[in-house]
Coordinates of C-alpha atoms in Angstrom, one line a residue:
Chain A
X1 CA 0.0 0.0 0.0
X2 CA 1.5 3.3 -0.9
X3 CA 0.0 6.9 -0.6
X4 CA -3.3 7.4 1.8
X5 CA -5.9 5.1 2.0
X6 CA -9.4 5.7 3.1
X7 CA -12.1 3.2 4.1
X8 CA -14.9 2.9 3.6
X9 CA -15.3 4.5 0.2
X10 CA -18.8 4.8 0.6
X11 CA -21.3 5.0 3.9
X12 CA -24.6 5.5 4.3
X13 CA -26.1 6.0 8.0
X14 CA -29.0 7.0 9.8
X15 CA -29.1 9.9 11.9
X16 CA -29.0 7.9 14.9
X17 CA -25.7 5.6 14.1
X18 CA -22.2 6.1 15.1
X19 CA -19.4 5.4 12.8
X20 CA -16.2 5.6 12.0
X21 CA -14.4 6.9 9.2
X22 CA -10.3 5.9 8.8
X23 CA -7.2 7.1 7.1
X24 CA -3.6 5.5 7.3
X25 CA -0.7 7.3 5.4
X26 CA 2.3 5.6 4.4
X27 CA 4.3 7.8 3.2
X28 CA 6.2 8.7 6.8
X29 CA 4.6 12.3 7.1
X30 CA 4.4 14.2 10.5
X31 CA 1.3 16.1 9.9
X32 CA -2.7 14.8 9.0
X33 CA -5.9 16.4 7.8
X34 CA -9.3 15.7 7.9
X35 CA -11.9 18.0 5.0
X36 CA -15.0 18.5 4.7
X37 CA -15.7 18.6 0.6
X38 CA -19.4 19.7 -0.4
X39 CA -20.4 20.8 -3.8
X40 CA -20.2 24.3 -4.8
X41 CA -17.9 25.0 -1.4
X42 CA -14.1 24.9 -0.9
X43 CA -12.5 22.6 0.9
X44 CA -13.5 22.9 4.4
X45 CA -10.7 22.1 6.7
X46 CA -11.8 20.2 9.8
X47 CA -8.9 19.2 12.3
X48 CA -5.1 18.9 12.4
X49 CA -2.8 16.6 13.6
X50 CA 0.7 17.3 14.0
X51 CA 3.2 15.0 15.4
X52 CA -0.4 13.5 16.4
X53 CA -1.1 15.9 18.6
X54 CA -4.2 18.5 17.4
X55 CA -3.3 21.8 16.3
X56 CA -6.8 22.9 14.7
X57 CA -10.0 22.4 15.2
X58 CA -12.3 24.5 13.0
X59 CA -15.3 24.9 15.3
X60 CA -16.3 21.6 14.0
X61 CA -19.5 20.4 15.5
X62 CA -18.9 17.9 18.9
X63 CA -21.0 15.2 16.8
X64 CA -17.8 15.1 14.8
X65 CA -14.6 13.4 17.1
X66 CA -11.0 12.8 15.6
X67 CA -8.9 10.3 17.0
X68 CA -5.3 10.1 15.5
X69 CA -3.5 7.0 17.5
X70 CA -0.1 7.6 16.1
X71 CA 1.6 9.6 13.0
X72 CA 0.4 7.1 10.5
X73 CA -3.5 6.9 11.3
X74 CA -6.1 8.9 11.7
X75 CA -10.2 8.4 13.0
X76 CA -13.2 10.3 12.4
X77 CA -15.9 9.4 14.3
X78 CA -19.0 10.3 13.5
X79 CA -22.6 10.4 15.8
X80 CA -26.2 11.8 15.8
X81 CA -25.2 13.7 12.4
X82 CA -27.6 15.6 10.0
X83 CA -28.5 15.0 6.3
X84 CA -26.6 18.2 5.7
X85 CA -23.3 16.0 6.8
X86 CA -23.8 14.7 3.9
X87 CA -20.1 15.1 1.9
X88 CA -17.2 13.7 0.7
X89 CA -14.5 13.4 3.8
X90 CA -11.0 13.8 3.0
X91 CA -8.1 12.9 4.8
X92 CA -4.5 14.4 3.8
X93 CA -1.0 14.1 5.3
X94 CA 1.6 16.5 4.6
X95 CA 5.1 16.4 6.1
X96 CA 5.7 19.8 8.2
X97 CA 8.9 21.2 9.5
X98 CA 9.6 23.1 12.2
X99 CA 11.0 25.5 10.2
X100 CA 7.6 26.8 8.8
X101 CA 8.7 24.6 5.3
X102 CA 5.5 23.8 3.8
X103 CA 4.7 21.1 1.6
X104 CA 2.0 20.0 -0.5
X105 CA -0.8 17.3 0.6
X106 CA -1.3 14.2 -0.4
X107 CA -4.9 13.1 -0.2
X108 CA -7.0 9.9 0.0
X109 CA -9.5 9.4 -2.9
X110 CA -12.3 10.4 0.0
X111 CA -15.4 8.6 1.7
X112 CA -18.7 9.4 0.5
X113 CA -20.8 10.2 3.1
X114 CA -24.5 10.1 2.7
X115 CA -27.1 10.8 6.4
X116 CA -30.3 9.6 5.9
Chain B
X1 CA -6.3 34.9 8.2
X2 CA -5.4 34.1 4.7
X3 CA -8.4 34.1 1.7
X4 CA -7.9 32.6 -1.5
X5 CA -10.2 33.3 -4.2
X6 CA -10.5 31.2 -7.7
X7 CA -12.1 32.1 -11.4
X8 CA -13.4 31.0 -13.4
X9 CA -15.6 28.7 -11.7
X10 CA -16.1 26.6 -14.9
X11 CA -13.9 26.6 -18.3
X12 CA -14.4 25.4 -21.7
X13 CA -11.9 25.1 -24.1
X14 CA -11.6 22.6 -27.3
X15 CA -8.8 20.3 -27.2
X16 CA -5.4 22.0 -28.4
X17 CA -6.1 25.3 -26.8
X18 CA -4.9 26.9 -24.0
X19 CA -6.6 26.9 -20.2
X20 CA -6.0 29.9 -17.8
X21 CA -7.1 29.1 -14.2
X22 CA -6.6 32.4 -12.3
X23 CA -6.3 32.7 -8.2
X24 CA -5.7 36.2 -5.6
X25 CA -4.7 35.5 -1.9
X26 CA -4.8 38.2 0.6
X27 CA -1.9 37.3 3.0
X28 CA 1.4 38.8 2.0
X29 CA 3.4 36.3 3.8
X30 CA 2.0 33.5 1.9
X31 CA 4.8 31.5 0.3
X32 CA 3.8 28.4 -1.4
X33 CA 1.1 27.4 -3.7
X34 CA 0.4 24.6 -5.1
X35 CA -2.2 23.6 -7.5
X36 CA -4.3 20.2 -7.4
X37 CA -6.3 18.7 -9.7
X38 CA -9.3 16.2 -8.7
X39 CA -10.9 13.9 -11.2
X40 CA -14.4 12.2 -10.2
X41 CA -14.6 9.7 -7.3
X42 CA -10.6 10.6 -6.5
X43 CA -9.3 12.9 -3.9
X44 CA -7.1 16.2 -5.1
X45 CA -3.7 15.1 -6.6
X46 CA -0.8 18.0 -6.6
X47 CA 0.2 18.9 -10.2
X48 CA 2.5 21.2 -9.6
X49 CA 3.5 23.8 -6.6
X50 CA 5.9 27.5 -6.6
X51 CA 7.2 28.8 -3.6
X52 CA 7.6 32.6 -3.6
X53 CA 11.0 33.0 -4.2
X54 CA 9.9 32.0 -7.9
X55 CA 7.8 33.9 -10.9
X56 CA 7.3 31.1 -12.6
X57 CA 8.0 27.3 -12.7
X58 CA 7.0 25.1 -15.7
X59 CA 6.3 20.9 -16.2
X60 CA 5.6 19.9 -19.3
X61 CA 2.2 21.5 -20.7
X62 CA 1.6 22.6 -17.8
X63 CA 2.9 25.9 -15.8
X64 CA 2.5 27.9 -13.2
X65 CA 2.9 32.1 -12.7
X66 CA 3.3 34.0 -9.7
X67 CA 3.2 37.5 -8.9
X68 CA 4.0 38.3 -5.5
X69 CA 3.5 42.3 -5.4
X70 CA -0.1 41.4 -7.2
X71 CA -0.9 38.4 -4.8
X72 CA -2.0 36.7 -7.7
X73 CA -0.8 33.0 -9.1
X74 CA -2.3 31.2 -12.2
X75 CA -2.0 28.1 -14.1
X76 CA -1.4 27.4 -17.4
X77 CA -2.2 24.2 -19.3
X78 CA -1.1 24.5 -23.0
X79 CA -2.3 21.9 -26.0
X80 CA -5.2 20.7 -23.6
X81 CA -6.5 16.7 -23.8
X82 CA -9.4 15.4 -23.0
X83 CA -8.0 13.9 -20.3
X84 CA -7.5 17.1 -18.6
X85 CA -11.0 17.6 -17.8
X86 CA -11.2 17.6 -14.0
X87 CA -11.7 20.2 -11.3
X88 CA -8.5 22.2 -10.3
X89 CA -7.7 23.9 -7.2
X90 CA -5.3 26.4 -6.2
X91 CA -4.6 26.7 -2.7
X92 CA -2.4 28.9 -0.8
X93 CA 0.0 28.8 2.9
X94 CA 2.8 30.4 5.0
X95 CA 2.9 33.7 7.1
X96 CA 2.7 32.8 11.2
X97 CA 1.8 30.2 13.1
X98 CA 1.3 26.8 12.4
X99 CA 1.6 26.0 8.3
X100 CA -2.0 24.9 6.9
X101 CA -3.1 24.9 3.2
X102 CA -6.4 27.2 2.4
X103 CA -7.9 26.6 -0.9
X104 CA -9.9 27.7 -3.6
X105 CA -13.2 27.5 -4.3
X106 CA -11.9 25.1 -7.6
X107 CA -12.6 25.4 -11.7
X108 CA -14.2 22.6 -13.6
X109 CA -12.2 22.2 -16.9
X110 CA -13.8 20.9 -19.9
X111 CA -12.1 19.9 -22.9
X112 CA -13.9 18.9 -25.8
X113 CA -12.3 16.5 -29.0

């Protein structure tokens, strides 16, 4: 496996369900990403982990809760949500320096979340 | 905190021209932007990035400008395929505090045979 993964692809749930959505990177970066990707909006970026330890948290709803265990993986758990959830999640790692050297992300191909 | 803003929202172009994507950011510190490219049911894939210490940095058929004074960056995709129909954002980081990526609002590229 090479790059970031993302499972499930696609999820359907009921507003009453808990979930989780996952993201492993193996590319050795420091940092990950969870976005929020609805149509006709920009990315919405959700939470940071650096060094697994969160930086950011956009004033993301509480029914949303990351989780990152350790540098390679990363958790989005998801309960009570609302139809307008409904998105494509993105998960990203970067590698960050403490420098301030930025590089570009690397994404996962996204799970398709659909609250019914 | 930084803005990045993206036209056109859709382009249209017949295969063999030239695409223009056009992006402003507001944060003078900014100093890297790189552009993605996201084709349907994948996530964003970087194409190709500048850092600020550049005007201009070029791959192939595909290039990108930057002008810091203007706060403006744009990419260029010359002799356009088929295959280069996708949605393409720019995105834009740097200044203080911790480095993040803020993006565009994206362009869907058409290119018809």
């Amino acid at each position: 496996e090479t790059g970031v993964t993302q499972t499930p692809r696609h999820l359907v749930m009921g507003m009453t369900n808990k979930k989780s959505l996952k993201c492993e990177q193996h590319l050795g970066h420091n940092a990950m990403y969870w976005y929020k990707q609805s149509a006709k909006k920009p990315l919405e970026l959700m939470f940071v982990y650096s060094l697994e330890e969160r930086v950011e948290n956009n004033s993301v709803p509480s029914r949303f809760s990351p989780e990152c265990p350790n540098s390679s993986h990363l958790f989005l758990h998801l309960h009570t949500l609302q139809p307008e959830d409904s998105a494509l999640y993105l998960c990203a790692s970067s590698q960050n320096e403490r420098t301030g050297m930025v590089y570009g992300y690397t994404f996962g191909s996204g799970t398709r979340l659909t609250v019914v | 905190g930084e803005n990045v803003e993206q036209h056109p929202s859709t382009l249209s172009v017949q295969e063999g021209d030239s695409a223009v994507i056009k992006c402003t950011y507001s944060d003078s510190a900014s100093n890297y932007f790189p552009w993605y490219k996201q084709e349907l049911g994948k996530g964003p894939q970087l194409i190709i990035d500048i850092r600020s210490n550049v005007g201009e940095k070029k791959d192939q058929r595909i290039a990108v400008t930057l002008n810091k004074t203007a706060k403006h960056f744009s990419l260029h995709i010359t002799e356009t395929q088929p295959e280069d129909s996708a949605v393409y954002f720019c995105a834009a980081s740097g200044g203080e505090g911790f480095q993040k990526l803020v993006f565009g609002t994206g362009t869907r590229l058409l290119v018809s045979p």
